[in-house]
Amino acid sequence: MSSTEEARDTILRARPEVLLINLDGDDIGLRTTLLNFLTQANIADVTQIFLMSRSPSYLQAAEGLRVGARDIFEYPSQLTRLAEALGQYKSEMKCDQSGEKAVHKSGRGLLIGESPPMLQLYKTIRKVAPSDIAVFVSGESGTGKDLVARTIHALSHRSHCPYVAVNCGAIAAELAESELFGHVKGAFTGAAGARKGLFEQAEGGTLFLDELTEMKPDLQVKLLRVLESHTFQPVGAERVQPCNVRIIASSNRELAEAVAEGQLRKDLYYRVAQFAMEIPPLRQRGEDVVPLAKAFLADHCRFYKISKEFSEDALEVLRIYHWPGNVRELRNVVARAFLLADTEIMVEDLPANLLARPPIASDYLRLPAGQTLGDVERQVILTTLHNHKGNKTTAAKELGISLKTLYNRLKEYEMKHLSS
């Protein structure tokens, strides 16, 4: 990097998994400024830092300890040891080891799947979990937003404190303020005793506000006041109480749309969405469907103490279905099939709608019988192009044809479409 500012911007923007810093060089001021930034920003909480020097000194080791570096290496004599350290870290992030510690480091928590979108999600979770920043988790219904929130809590320094979750759309309007902030005895008719609200229940830990966009506007104002002042006032109480709670919120709606329609206050959005992350839908997760289905089936087998398994044909149907209800729908399908099947879950044990329509934006393509080879070729080409987001060079390479041939085919399809 040519300057500290450039290095800082790159680190904050790219959020790298590993930083390898060379401590040699004549510009001591530049190095000191960079190390100070790494210390003040707590970069070691979310990024593994390794240091290198031709002649490591006690002073450099102390600098490494200050910034939270994992180790310091002499180069070039210790490049092999550095490679081993990087390999060990990579293994930890793949969760190859068994036990809670490996799961903790990997960022997976209760989540299952090794598809590229999920690996990126684990990386994001690992980076955001150690901080106290407010997180907004978006994603379609059934993708597992609560599991992501629980994983973030489990990887945070608040993990020893409570994790409290509430569906904002399920809170009765007349009880909403009491639910969140609690009440004192006699605060209203029926308040026979004092009651702790969700903020007090989650003290020191994490409060997960599911479906925040369903919260009533007047309650959003009070929630914003609490988040800004770090205090709340139980209904009927004369004094405010301090609160130390991390907020994770979620919605299956587009936030910009919710703000534009007045369902979410803009100032509240900026407060709870300091860090926004999106969970990929199941149809974009490729082979993750299979380990998820097998995990759900294993849960039922353990509970009922009965051994059952999937047939290969049944797994293929699960692979190519488009899963509009995401992981929740898959879990329900597995539960139903478990009850219907004997010792092996067959295709006929699966719901009929799984066979009724082709997948959407998937890595798989279902082709009904009776089509011409030309129609099959067209569908394969267009689906491959779609999966690569219109990148013709990549699509042609995967199809095993030249770029010129791909352009010719697309032109041919366009002309047939226009003529029809």
GROMACS .gro file of C-alpha atoms in nm:
model
  420
    1MET     CA    1   0.000   0.000   0.000
    2SER     CA    2   0.123   0.349  -0.080
    3SER     CA    3  -0.026   0.511   0.230
    4THR     CA    4  -0.188   0.437   0.565
    5GLU     CA    5  -0.517   0.581   0.439
    6GLU     CA    6  -0.517   0.343   0.143
    7ALA     CA    7  -0.441   0.046   0.367
    8ARG     CA    8  -0.709   0.145   0.617
    9ASP     CA    9  -0.973   0.192   0.344
   10THR     CA   10  -0.883  -0.142   0.186
   11ILE     CA   11  -0.906  -0.326   0.520
   12LEU     CA   12  -1.240  -0.172   0.611
   13ARG     CA   13  -1.386  -0.224   0.264
   14ALA     CA   14  -1.262  -0.577   0.187
   15ARG     CA   15  -1.275  -0.711   0.544
   16PRO     CA   16  -1.002  -0.968   0.467
   17GLU     CA   17  -0.979  -1.303   0.643
   18VAL     CA   18  -0.603  -1.264   0.696
   19LEU     CA   19  -0.364  -0.968   0.711
   20LEU     CA   20   0.006  -1.038   0.648
   21ILE     CA   21   0.211  -0.734   0.753
   22ASN     CA   22   0.579  -0.676   0.678
   23LEU     CA   23   0.736  -0.488   0.970
   24ASP     CA   24   1.055  -0.402   0.779
   25GLY     CA   25   1.099  -0.075   0.594
   26ASP     CA   26   1.238   0.272   0.647
   27ASP     CA   27   0.909   0.453   0.706
   28ILE     CA   28   0.865   0.388   1.079
   29GLY     CA   29   0.593   0.653   1.106
   30LEU     CA   30   0.380   0.484   0.840
   31ARG     CA   31   0.410   0.147   1.013
   32THR     CA   32   0.330   0.294   1.354
   33THR     CA   33   0.020   0.470   1.219
   34LEU     CA   34  -0.103   0.149   1.059
   35LEU     CA   35  -0.048  -0.055   1.377
   36ASN     CA   36  -0.225   0.212   1.583
   37PHE     CA   37  -0.524   0.191   1.347
   38LEU     CA   38  -0.535  -0.189   1.376
   39THR     CA   39  -0.531  -0.159   1.756
   40GLN     CA   40  -0.793   0.116   1.785
   41ALA     CA   41  -1.030  -0.049   1.537
   42ASN     CA   42  -0.992  -0.393   1.704
   43ILE     CA   43  -0.924  -0.546   1.363
   44ALA     CA   44  -0.786  -0.861   1.528
   45ASP     CA   45  -1.141  -0.937   1.648
   46VAL     CA   46  -1.252  -1.005   1.292
   47THR     CA   47  -0.928  -1.068   1.099
   48GLN     CA   48  -0.630  -1.294   1.164
   49ILE     CA   49  -0.310  -1.086   1.169
   50PHE     CA   50   0.032  -1.237   1.093
   51LEU     CA   51   0.356  -1.034   1.108
   52MET     CA   52   0.681  -1.084   0.916
   53SER     CA   53   1.030  -0.947   0.961
   54ARG     CA   54   1.379  -1.038   0.844
   55SER     CA   55   1.503  -1.005   1.203
   56PRO     CA   56   1.214  -1.022   1.452
   57SER     CA   57   1.290  -0.828   1.772
   58TYR     CA   58   1.132  -0.813   2.117
   59LEU     CA   59   0.996  -0.469   2.025
   60GLN     CA   60   0.826  -0.607   1.714
   61ALA     CA   61   0.685  -0.897   1.916
   62ALA     CA   62   0.542  -0.644   2.162
   63GLU     CA   63   0.387  -0.452   1.873
   64GLY     CA   64   0.231  -0.773   1.749
   65LEU     CA   65   0.088  -0.847   2.093
   66ARG     CA   66  -0.062  -0.497   2.105
   67VAL     CA   67  -0.248  -0.532   1.774
   68GLY     CA   68  -0.361  -0.887   1.851
   69ALA     CA   69  -0.143  -1.062   1.594
   70ARG     CA   70  -0.163  -1.440   1.587
   71ASP     CA   71   0.213  -1.489   1.534
   72ILE     CA   72   0.530  -1.332   1.395
   73PHE     CA   73   0.760  -1.504   1.142
   74GLU     CA   74   1.116  -1.455   1.026
   75TYR     CA   75   1.143  -1.456   0.649
   76PRO     CA   76   1.252  -1.615   0.430
   77SER     CA   77   1.369  -1.883   0.675
   78GLN     CA   78   1.024  -1.941   0.833
   79LEU     CA   79   0.801  -1.926   0.524
   80THR     CA   80   0.725  -2.296   0.566
   81ARG     CA   81   0.603  -2.235   0.922
   82LEU     CA   82   0.394  -1.944   0.795
   83ALA     CA   83   0.237  -2.169   0.530
   84GLU     CA   84   0.155  -2.425   0.800
   85ALA     CA   85  -0.008  -2.157   1.017
   86LEU     CA   86  -0.220  -2.037   0.725
   87GLY     CA   87  -0.317  -2.397   0.648
   88GLN     CA   88  -0.418  -2.457   1.009
   89TYR     CA   89  -0.633  -2.144   1.008
   90LYS     CA   90  -0.799  -2.250   0.681
   91SER     CA   91  -0.875  -2.589   0.834
   92GLU     CA   92  -1.034  -2.424   1.137
   93MET     CA   93  -1.256  -2.211   0.914
   94LYS     CA   94  -1.372  -2.522   0.727
   95CYS     CA   95  -1.481  -2.669   1.059
   96ASP     CA   96  -1.287  -2.989   0.991
   97GLN     CA   97  -1.234  -3.040   1.362
   98SER     CA   98  -1.502  -3.173   1.589
   99GLY     CA   99  -1.628  -3.005   1.901
  100GLU     CA  100  -1.776  -2.672   2.000
  101LYS     CA  101  -1.451  -2.478   1.960
  102ALA     CA  102  -1.421  -2.552   1.587
  103VAL     CA  103  -1.786  -2.466   1.530
  104HIS     CA  104  -1.734  -2.145   1.723
  105LYS     CA  105  -1.439  -2.041   1.507
  106SER     CA  106  -1.604  -2.132   1.178
  107GLY     CA  107  -1.909  -1.912   1.229
  108ARG     CA  108  -2.151  -2.192   1.138
  109GLY     CA  109  -2.325  -2.234   1.469
  110LEU     CA  110  -2.656  -2.412   1.400
  111LEU     CA  111  -2.634  -2.341   1.026
  112ILE     CA  112  -2.575  -2.620   0.773
  113GLY     CA  113  -2.427  -2.594   0.423
  114GLU     CA  114  -2.100  -2.549   0.238
  115SER     CA  115  -2.220  -2.370  -0.077
  116PRO     CA  116  -2.032  -2.051  -0.179
  117PRO     CA  117  -2.317  -1.822  -0.060
  118MET     CA  118  -2.314  -1.988   0.283
  119LEU     CA  119  -1.935  -1.975   0.313
  120GLN     CA  120  -1.960  -1.601   0.249
  121LEU     CA  121  -2.233  -1.577   0.514
  122TYR     CA  122  -2.012  -1.758   0.769
  123LYS     CA  123  -1.732  -1.515   0.691
  124THR     CA  124  -1.963  -1.219   0.750
  125ILE     CA  125  -2.091  -1.368   1.077
  126ARG     CA  126  -1.735  -1.419   1.203
  127LYS     CA  127  -1.654  -1.057   1.130
  128VAL     CA  128  -1.960  -0.891   1.278
  129ALA     CA  129  -2.015  -1.114   1.583
  130PRO     CA  130  -1.733  -0.983   1.810
  131SER     CA  131  -1.851  -0.622   1.786
  132ASP     CA  132  -2.153  -0.454   1.947
  133ILE     CA  133  -2.275  -0.305   1.622
  134ALA     CA  134  -2.649  -0.333   1.550
  135VAL     CA  135  -2.718  -0.589   1.276
  136PHE     CA  136  -3.009  -0.608   1.036
  137VAL     CA  137  -3.064  -0.955   0.887
  138SER     CA  138  -3.274  -0.970   0.572
  139GLY     CA  139  -3.387  -1.264   0.367
  140GLU     CA  140  -3.691  -1.446   0.240
  141SER     CA  141  -3.926  -1.616   0.483
  142GLY     CA  142  -3.789  -1.948   0.602
  143THR     CA  143  -3.421  -1.884   0.529
  144GLY     CA  144  -3.313  -1.903   0.895
  145LYS     CA  145  -3.282  -1.545   1.018
  146ASP     CA  146  -3.328  -1.651   1.380
  147LEU     CA  147  -3.049  -1.909   1.348
  148VAL     CA  148  -2.816  -1.640   1.210
  149ALA     CA  149  -2.904  -1.410   1.499
  150ARG     CA  150  -2.844  -1.691   1.751
  151THR     CA  151  -2.508  -1.767   1.590
  152ILE     CA  152  -2.399  -1.403   1.605
  153HIS     CA  153  -2.493  -1.397   1.975
  154ALA     CA  154  -2.309  -1.724   2.043
  155LEU     CA  155  -1.989  -1.589   1.884
  156SER     CA  156  -2.005  -1.256   2.067
  157HIS     CA  157  -1.866  -1.155   2.405
  158ARG     CA  158  -2.231  -1.146   2.520
  159SER     CA  159  -2.279  -1.522   2.477
  160HIS     CA  160  -2.287  -1.582   2.854
  161CYS     CA  161  -2.587  -1.345   2.882
  162PRO     CA  162  -2.946  -1.400   2.761
  163TYR     CA  163  -3.059  -1.424   2.401
  164VAL     CA  164  -3.420  -1.303   2.375
  165ALA     CA  165  -3.625  -1.316   2.054
  166VAL     CA  166  -3.961  -1.159   1.975
  167ASN     CA  167  -4.176  -1.143   1.662
  168CYS     CA  168  -4.276  -0.777   1.640
  169GLY     CA  169  -4.581  -0.859   1.430
  170ALA     CA  170  -4.716  -1.093   1.697
  171ILE     CA  171  -4.718  -0.840   1.983
  172ALA     CA  172  -5.070  -0.720   2.069
  173ALA     CA  173  -5.089  -0.343   2.018
  174GLU     CA  174  -5.233  -0.274   2.364
  175LEU     CA  175  -4.957  -0.476   2.533
  176ALA     CA  176  -4.665  -0.385   2.308
  177GLU     CA  177  -4.504  -0.123   2.533
  178SER     CA  178  -4.534  -0.348   2.839
  179GLU     CA  179  -4.389  -0.643   2.643
  180LEU     CA  180  -4.079  -0.446   2.547
  181PHE     CA  181  -4.020  -0.232   2.855
  182GLY     CA  182  -4.212  -0.407   3.133
  183HIS     CA  183  -4.447  -0.250   3.388
  184VAL     CA  184  -4.479  -0.187   3.758
  185LYS     CA  185  -4.756  -0.315   3.983
  186GLY     CA  186  -5.079  -0.126   3.927
  187ALA     CA  187  -4.958   0.039   3.607
  188PHE     CA  188  -5.288  -0.049   3.438
  189THR     CA  189  -5.596  -0.260   3.495
  190GLY     CA  190  -5.490  -0.620   3.544
  191ALA     CA  191  -5.128  -0.538   3.636
  192ALA     CA  192  -5.140  -0.731   3.963
  193GLY     CA  193  -4.762  -0.739   3.987
  194ALA     CA  194  -4.448  -0.599   3.829
  195ARG     CA  195  -4.326  -0.760   3.509
  196LYS     CA  196  -3.988  -0.749   3.337
  197GLY     CA  197  -3.994  -0.643   2.972
  198LEU     CA  198  -3.785  -0.792   2.693
  199PHE     CA  199  -3.513  -0.529   2.727
  200GLU     CA  200  -3.465  -0.611   3.094
  201GLN     CA  201  -3.481  -0.986   3.024
  202ALA     CA  202  -3.203  -0.947   2.764
  203GLU     CA  203  -2.980  -0.730   2.986
  204GLY     CA  204  -2.616  -0.780   2.893
  205GLY     CA  205  -2.710  -1.003   2.599
  206THR     CA  206  -2.889  -0.981   2.265
  207LEU     CA  207  -3.245  -0.884   2.174
  208PHE     CA  208  -3.360  -1.020   1.838
  209LEU     CA  209  -3.645  -0.814   1.688
  210ASP     CA  210  -3.790  -1.040   1.419
  211GLU     CA  211  -4.007  -0.877   1.151
  212LEU     CA  212  -3.927  -0.526   1.274
  213THR     CA  213  -4.119  -0.371   0.981
  214GLU     CA  214  -4.442  -0.503   1.140
  215MET     CA  215  -4.394  -0.294   1.455
  216LYS     CA  216  -4.650  -0.015   1.505
  217PRO     CA  217  -4.522   0.339   1.424
  218ASP     CA  218  -4.578   0.476   1.776
  219LEU     CA  219  -4.379   0.189   1.925
  220GLN     CA  220  -4.100   0.248   1.673
  221VAL     CA  221  -4.062   0.600   1.816
  222LYS     CA  222  -4.023   0.464   2.169
  223LEU     CA  223  -3.782   0.194   2.051
  224LEU     CA  224  -3.567   0.456   1.879
  225ARG     CA  225  -3.553   0.661   2.200
  226VAL     CA  226  -3.432   0.356   2.392
  227LEU     CA  227  -3.165   0.274   2.136
  228GLU     CA  228  -3.034   0.630   2.137
  229SER     CA  229  -3.037   0.685   2.514
  230HIS     CA  230  -2.959   0.329   2.628
  231THR     CA  231  -3.234   0.369   2.886
  232PHE     CA  232  -3.598   0.263   2.907
  233GLN     CA  233  -3.892   0.337   3.134
  234PRO     CA  234  -4.128   0.057   3.240
  235VAL     CA  235  -4.497   0.140   3.206
  236GLY     CA  236  -4.610   0.321   3.522
  237ALA     CA  237  -4.255   0.369   3.654
  238GLU     CA  238  -4.129   0.709   3.766
  239ARG     CA  239  -3.764   0.654   3.676
  240VAL     CA  240  -3.579   0.527   3.371
  241GLN     CA  241  -3.350   0.225   3.383
  242PRO     CA  242  -3.018   0.183   3.201
  243CYS     CA  243  -2.996  -0.100   2.950
  244ASN     CA  244  -2.703  -0.277   2.792
  245VAL     CA  245  -2.845  -0.480   2.505
  246ARG     CA  246  -2.725  -0.558   2.155
  247ILE     CA  247  -2.995  -0.532   1.890
  248ILE     CA  248  -3.029  -0.770   1.596
  249ALA     CA  249  -3.334  -0.704   1.380
  250SER     CA  250  -3.476  -0.880   1.076
  251SER     CA  251  -3.740  -0.862   0.805
  252ASN     CA  252  -3.835  -1.051   0.493
  253ARG     CA  253  -3.926  -0.721   0.328
  254GLU     CA  254  -3.704  -0.490   0.126
  255LEU     CA  255  -3.600  -0.221   0.375
  256ALA     CA  256  -3.597   0.062   0.120
  257GLU     CA  257  -3.951  -0.032   0.023
  258ALA     CA  258  -4.065  -0.047   0.386
  259VAL     CA  259  -3.916   0.298   0.455
  260ALA     CA  260  -4.070   0.444   0.137
  261GLU     CA  261  -4.413   0.308   0.234
  262GLY     CA  262  -4.385   0.445   0.587
  263GLN     CA  263  -4.381   0.104   0.757
  264LEU     CA  264  -4.033   0.162   0.898
  265ARG     CA  265  -3.907   0.495   1.025
  266LYS     CA  266  -3.597   0.608   0.838
  267ASP     CA  267  -3.419   0.718   1.158
  268LEU     CA  268  -3.492   0.379   1.318
  269TYR     CA  269  -3.365   0.201   1.008
  270TYR     CA  270  -3.033   0.386   1.029
  271ARG     CA  271  -3.007   0.296   1.398
  272VAL     CA  272  -3.077  -0.077   1.369
  273ALA     CA  273  -2.912  -0.137   1.031
  274GLN     CA  274  -2.559  -0.024   1.112
  275PHE     CA  275  -2.453  -0.351   0.952
  276ALA     CA  276  -2.688  -0.517   0.702
  277MET     CA  277  -2.652  -0.877   0.590
  278GLU     CA  278  -2.866  -1.095   0.366
  279ILE     CA  279  -2.928  -1.470   0.393
  280PRO     CA  280  -2.934  -1.648   0.056
  281PRO     CA  281  -3.253  -1.834  -0.040
  282LEU     CA  282  -3.228  -2.212  -0.054
  283ARG     CA  283  -3.263  -2.221  -0.433
  284GLN     CA  284  -2.928  -2.039  -0.461
  285ARG     CA  285  -2.746  -2.282  -0.233
  286GLY     CA  286  -2.703  -2.576  -0.472
  287GLU     CA  287  -2.610  -2.902  -0.301
  288ASP     CA  288  -2.688  -2.764   0.047
  289VAL     CA  289  -3.038  -2.910   0.009
  290VAL     CA  290  -2.905  -3.264   0.056
  291PRO     CA  291  -2.713  -3.220   0.387
  292LEU     CA  292  -3.001  -3.012   0.522
  293ALA     CA  293  -3.257  -3.280   0.434
  294LYS     CA  294  -3.039  -3.554   0.583
  295ALA     CA  295  -2.989  -3.351   0.902
  296PHE     CA  296  -3.366  -3.300   0.942
  297LEU     CA  297  -3.424  -3.670   0.878
  298ALA     CA  298  -3.161  -3.764   1.135
  299ASP     CA  299  -3.338  -3.546   1.393
  300HIS     CA  300  -3.664  -3.737   1.336
  301CYS     CA  301  -3.485  -4.072   1.348
  302ARG     CA  302  -3.327  -3.987   1.684
  303PHE     CA  303  -3.655  -3.858   1.827
  304TYR     CA  304  -3.864  -4.157   1.719
  305LYS     CA  305  -3.577  -4.408   1.753
  306ILE     CA  306  -3.645  -4.535   1.399
  307SER     CA  307  -3.388  -4.559   1.119
  308LYS     CA  308  -3.492  -4.427   0.778
  309GLU     CA  309  -3.303  -4.291   0.477
  310PHE     CA  310  -3.364  -4.120   0.143
  311SER     CA  311  -3.364  -4.300  -0.189
  312GLU     CA  312  -3.140  -4.144  -0.453
  313ASP     CA  313  -3.444  -4.055  -0.666
  314ALA     CA  314  -3.603  -3.873  -0.374
  315LEU     CA  315  -3.282  -3.676  -0.311
  316GLU     CA  316  -3.269  -3.579  -0.678
  317VAL     CA  317  -3.623  -3.439  -0.655
  318LEU     CA  318  -3.521  -3.236  -0.349
  319ARG     CA  319  -3.212  -3.110  -0.531
  320ILE     CA  320  -3.396  -2.965  -0.829
  321TYR     CA  321  -3.705  -2.823  -0.659
  322HIS     CA  322  -3.710  -2.442  -0.635
  323TRP     CA  323  -3.807  -2.421  -0.261
  324PRO     CA  324  -4.012  -2.099  -0.242
  325GLY     CA  325  -4.055  -2.162   0.132
  326ASN     CA  326  -3.681  -2.213   0.174
  327VAL     CA  327  -3.536  -2.417   0.464
  328ARG     CA  328  -3.861  -2.410   0.660
  329GLU     CA  329  -4.045  -2.571   0.367
  330LEU     CA  330  -3.772  -2.834   0.334
  331ARG     CA  331  -3.799  -2.919   0.704
  332ASN     CA  332  -4.178  -2.961   0.671
  333VAL     CA  333  -4.139  -3.178   0.360
  334VAL     CA  334  -3.893  -3.406   0.540
  335ALA     CA  335  -4.124  -3.434   0.844
  336ARG     CA  336  -4.416  -3.534   0.621
  337ALA     CA  337  -4.210  -3.784   0.422
  338PHE     CA  338  -4.075  -3.941   0.742
  339LEU     CA  339  -4.428  -4.017   0.859
  340LEU     CA  340  -4.537  -4.163   0.522
  341ALA     CA  341  -4.230  -4.371   0.435
  342ASP     CA  342  -4.131  -4.717   0.548
  343THR     CA  343  -3.756  -4.761   0.592
  344GLU     CA  344  -3.670  -4.563   0.277
  345ILE     CA  345  -3.818  -4.231   0.166
  346MET     CA  346  -3.925  -4.269  -0.198
  347VAL     CA  347  -4.041  -4.012  -0.454
  348GLU     CA  348  -4.405  -4.108  -0.390
  349ASP     CA  349  -4.360  -4.008  -0.023
  350LEU     CA  350  -4.287  -3.649  -0.127
  351PRO     CA  351  -4.559  -3.385  -0.186
  352ALA     CA  352  -4.693  -3.373  -0.543
  353ASN     CA  353  -4.608  -3.004  -0.582
  354LEU     CA  354  -4.236  -3.088  -0.576
  355LEU     CA  355  -4.285  -3.252  -0.916
  356ALA     CA  356  -4.535  -3.005  -1.058
  357ARG     CA  357  -4.314  -2.719  -1.178
  358PRO     CA  358  -3.954  -2.657  -1.287
  359PRO     CA  359  -3.696  -2.497  -1.060
  360ILE     CA  360  -3.627  -2.124  -1.074
  361ALA     CA  361  -3.276  -1.977  -1.083
  362SER     CA  362  -3.125  -2.308  -0.976
  363ASP     CA  363  -2.820  -2.509  -1.070
  364TYR     CA  364  -3.058  -2.777  -1.198
  365LEU     CA  365  -3.289  -2.795  -1.497
  366ARG     CA  366  -3.587  -3.028  -1.522
  367LEU     CA  367  -3.665  -3.126  -1.883
  368PRO     CA  368  -4.005  -3.283  -1.956
  369ALA     CA  369  -4.016  -3.575  -2.197
  370GLY     CA  370  -4.115  -3.514  -2.561
  371GLN     CA  371  -3.898  -3.212  -2.632
  372THR     CA  372  -3.678  -3.186  -2.940
  373LEU     CA  373  -3.300  -3.180  -2.901
  374GLY     CA  374  -3.308  -2.820  -3.022
  375ASP     CA  375  -3.544  -2.722  -2.740
  376VAL     CA  376  -3.329  -2.904  -2.485
  377GLU     CA  377  -3.015  -2.729  -2.612
  378ARG     CA  378  -3.187  -2.392  -2.591
  379GLN     CA  379  -3.299  -2.444  -2.232
  380VAL     CA  380  -2.955  -2.566  -2.123
  381ILE     CA  381  -2.782  -2.266  -2.284
  382LEU     CA  382  -3.024  -2.008  -2.143
  383THR     CA  383  -3.023  -2.161  -1.794
  384THR     CA  384  -2.642  -2.175  -1.784
  385LEU     CA  385  -2.624  -1.813  -1.898
  386HIS     CA  386  -2.876  -1.713  -1.631
  387ASN     CA  387  -2.685  -1.892  -1.356
  388HIS     CA  388  -2.372  -1.697  -1.453
  389LYS     CA  389  -2.566  -1.368  -1.443
  390GLY     CA  390  -2.532  -1.312  -1.817
  391ASN     CA  391  -2.153  -1.363  -1.830
  392LYS     CA  392  -2.121  -1.512  -2.180
  393THR     CA  393  -1.752  -1.596  -2.154
  394THR     CA  394  -1.800  -1.805  -1.838
  395ALA     CA  395  -2.119  -1.965  -1.972
  396ALA     CA  396  -1.952  -2.066  -2.299
  397LYS     CA  397  -1.659  -2.219  -2.111
  398GLU     CA  398  -1.891  -2.424  -1.890
  399LEU     CA  399  -2.097  -2.535  -2.191
  400GLY     CA  400  -1.782  -2.642  -2.375
  401ILE     CA  401  -1.851  -2.424  -2.679
  402SER     CA  402  -1.679  -2.124  -2.826
  403LEU     CA  403  -1.793  -1.772  -2.746
  404LYS     CA  404  -1.876  -1.723  -3.113
  405THR     CA  405  -2.101  -2.031  -3.112
  406LEU     CA  406  -2.282  -1.900  -2.805
  407TYR     CA  407  -2.343  -1.563  -2.969
  408ASN     CA  408  -2.473  -1.739  -3.282
  409ARG     CA  409  -2.715  -1.950  -3.076
  410LEU     CA  410  -2.844  -1.648  -2.883
  411LYS     CA  411  -2.896  -1.454  -3.205
  412GLU     CA  412  -3.084  -1.753  -3.349
  413TYR     CA  413  -3.310  -1.774  -3.041
  414GLU     CA  414  -3.379  -1.400  -3.059
  415MET     CA  415  -3.476  -1.417  -3.425
  416LYS     CA  416  -3.712  -1.712  -3.360
  417HIS     CA  417  -3.870  -1.517  -3.074
  418LEU     CA  418  -3.925  -1.211  -3.293
  419SER     CA  419  -4.070  -1.415  -3.578
  420SER     CA  420  -4.317  -1.586  -3.344
   0.00000   0.00000   0.00000
